[in-house]
Coordinates of C-alpha atoms in Angstrom, one line a residue:
X1 CA 159.1 149.2 -17.4
X2 CA 157.0 146.1 -16.5
X3 CA 156.7 143.7 -13.6
X4 CA 156.9 139.9 -13.9
X5 CA 155.7 137.5 -11.3
X6 CA 156.2 133.8 -10.7
X7 CA 153.4 131.4 -11.3
X8 CA 152.9 127.8 -10.6
X9 CA 151.0 125.5 -12.9
X10 CA 151.4 122.6 -10.4
X11 CA 150.7 124.9 -7.4
X12 CA 153.6 126.3 -5.1
X13 CA 155.3 123.7 -3.2
X14 CA 154.5 125.6 0.3
X15 CA 150.8 125.9 -0.8
X16 CA 148.3 123.7 0.2
X17 CA 145.9 123.7 -3.1
X18 CA 146.1 125.2 -6.3
X19 CA 142.8 127.3 -6.1
X20 CA 144.6 129.2 -3.1
X21 CA 147.7 129.5 -5.0
X22 CA 145.9 131.3 -7.8
X23 CA 144.4 133.6 -5.3
X24 CA 147.8 134.7 -3.9
X25 CA 149.0 135.2 -7.6
X26 CA 145.6 137.2 -8.3
X27 CA 146.7 139.4 -5.3
X28 CA 150.3 139.9 -7.1
X29 CA 148.2 140.9 -10.2
X30 CA 146.1 143.4 -8.4
X31 CA 149.1 144.9 -6.8
X32 CA 150.4 145.8 -10.2
X33 CA 152.3 142.5 -11.9
X34 CA 152.1 143.0 -15.6
X35 CA 152.9 139.2 -16.6
X36 CA 153.3 135.7 -15.1
X37 CA 156.3 133.4 -16.1
X38 CA 155.6 129.9 -14.8
X39 CA 157.9 127.5 -12.9
X40 CA 159.1 124.8 -15.1
X41 CA 156.8 121.8 -16.0
X42 CA 157.0 119.0 -18.2
X43 CA 153.2 118.3 -19.0
X44 CA 151.6 121.1 -21.3
X45 CA 148.2 120.1 -19.9
X46 CA 149.3 121.4 -16.6
X47 CA 150.0 125.1 -18.4
X48 CA 146.6 125.1 -20.2
X49 CA 144.6 124.0 -17.0
X50 CA 146.5 126.8 -15.1
X51 CA 145.9 129.3 -17.6
X52 CA 142.2 128.5 -17.4
X53 CA 142.0 128.5 -13.5
X54 CA 143.7 132.0 -14.0
X55 CA 141.0 133.2 -16.4
X56 CA 138.4 131.8 -14.3
X57 CA 139.9 133.9 -11.3
X58 CA 139.5 137.1 -13.6
X59 CA 143.4 137.1 -14.4
X60 CA 144.0 138.4 -18.0
X61 CA 147.7 138.9 -18.2
X62 CA 150.1 137.0 -20.2
X63 CA 151.1 133.6 -18.8
X64 CA 154.5 132.8 -20.2
X65 CA 155.5 129.0 -19.8
X66 CA 158.8 128.4 -18.3
X67 CA 160.5 125.5 -20.1
X68 CA 163.8 123.8 -19.0
X69 CA 165.5 121.6 -21.7
X70 CA 166.5 118.3 -20.0
X71 CA 170.3 117.8 -20.1
X72 CA 171.0 115.8 -17.3
X73 CA 168.2 113.4 -16.3
X74 CA 169.4 112.6 -12.5
X75 CA 170.2 116.6 -11.9
X76 CA 166.5 117.6 -13.4
X77 CA 165.1 114.9 -10.9
X78 CA 166.8 116.5 -8.2
X79 CA 165.8 120.0 -9.2
X80 CA 162.1 119.1 -9.6
X81 CA 162.2 117.9 -6.1
X82 CA 163.5 120.8 -4.7
X83 CA 161.1 123.2 -6.6
X84 CA 158.0 121.1 -6.5
X85 CA 157.7 120.2 -10.3
X86 CA 156.6 116.6 -11.1
X87 CA 158.2 114.5 -13.8
X88 CA 155.4 112.8 -15.4
X89 CA 155.8 109.2 -16.1
X90 CA 155.4 109.4 -19.9
X91 CA 158.5 111.7 -19.7
X92 CA 160.4 109.6 -17.2
X93 CA 159.9 106.6 -19.5
X94 CA 161.6 108.7 -22.3
X95 CA 164.7 109.5 -20.1
X96 CA 165.1 106.9 -17.5
X97 CA 166.5 104.2 -19.7
X98 CA 169.1 106.6 -21.1
X99 CA 169.8 108.3 -17.9
X100 CA 173.4 107.9 -18.0
X101 CA 174.2 108.4 -21.6
X102 CA 174.9 112.2 -21.7
X103 CA 174.8 112.1 -25.6
X104 CA 171.5 110.2 -25.6
X105 CA 169.9 112.5 -23.1
X106 CA 171.0 115.5 -24.7
X107 CA 169.5 114.4 -28.1
X108 CA 166.5 113.3 -26.3
X109 CA 166.2 116.6 -24.2
X110 CA 166.4 118.7 -27.1
X111 CA 163.7 116.7 -29.3
X112 CA 161.5 116.8 -26.1
X113 CA 161.9 120.6 -25.5
X114 CA 161.3 121.5 -29.3
X115 CA 158.0 119.2 -29.2
X116 CA 156.8 120.8 -25.9
X117 CA 157.6 124.3 -26.9
X118 CA 155.9 123.8 -30.5
X119 CA 152.7 122.3 -28.9
X120 CA 152.6 125.3 -26.4
X121 CA 153.3 128.1 -29.3
X122 CA 150.7 126.2 -31.6
X123 CA 148.0 126.2 -29.0
X124 CA 148.3 129.9 -27.9
X125 CA 150.9 130.3 -25.3
X126 CA 152.3 134.1 -25.7
X127 CA 156.1 133.1 -25.9
X128 CA 158.5 130.7 -23.9
X129 CA 160.7 131.7 -21.1
X130 CA 163.8 129.3 -21.2
X131 CA 165.4 128.2 -17.9
X132 CA 168.9 127.6 -19.6
X133 CA 170.9 127.0 -16.6
X134 CA 173.8 128.7 -18.4
X135 CA 173.7 126.2 -21.1
X136 CA 173.5 127.9 -24.4
X137 CA 174.1 125.1 -26.8
X138 CA 170.8 123.1 -26.3
X139 CA 169.0 126.5 -26.7
X140 CA 170.7 127.6 -29.9
X141 CA 169.4 124.2 -31.5
X142 CA 165.9 124.6 -30.0
X143 CA 165.4 128.0 -31.1
X144 CA 166.6 127.3 -34.6
X145 CA 163.8 124.7 -34.8
X146 CA 160.8 126.6 -33.2
X147 CA 162.0 129.9 -34.9
X148 CA 159.2 129.7 -37.3
X149 CA 156.6 129.9 -34.3
X150 CA 158.0 132.7 -32.9

């Protein structure tokens, strides 16, 4: 039995700043949480900066990155707006030109997700939590391409 809690690399949408957000997370950890699963993000530097911020607060628990494959560009933009995650310009530049081509979005979404996961795992992330939204097929392909790192 273990307890996982949510963590927010970009800060919680309702919290005024990232330092305060990290203090709230420390309260969760001090209350018995064992590990952290992050909110979705698309810039891996946000994850690594977040882990460093937590380590500076004395939080040594596993921080598992939460990743979502982009399978619907317009949908993910709406989702990000609701949850407070940002879409970096570099990522938007990859997807916006093909936003209405489902086949191209799926192919690019898988490629981006594989690259993102490989980078996270190669640089020390303790695993990956996928937000699948009940879409199994993209994950099968992604997992087949990163299984050597798991």
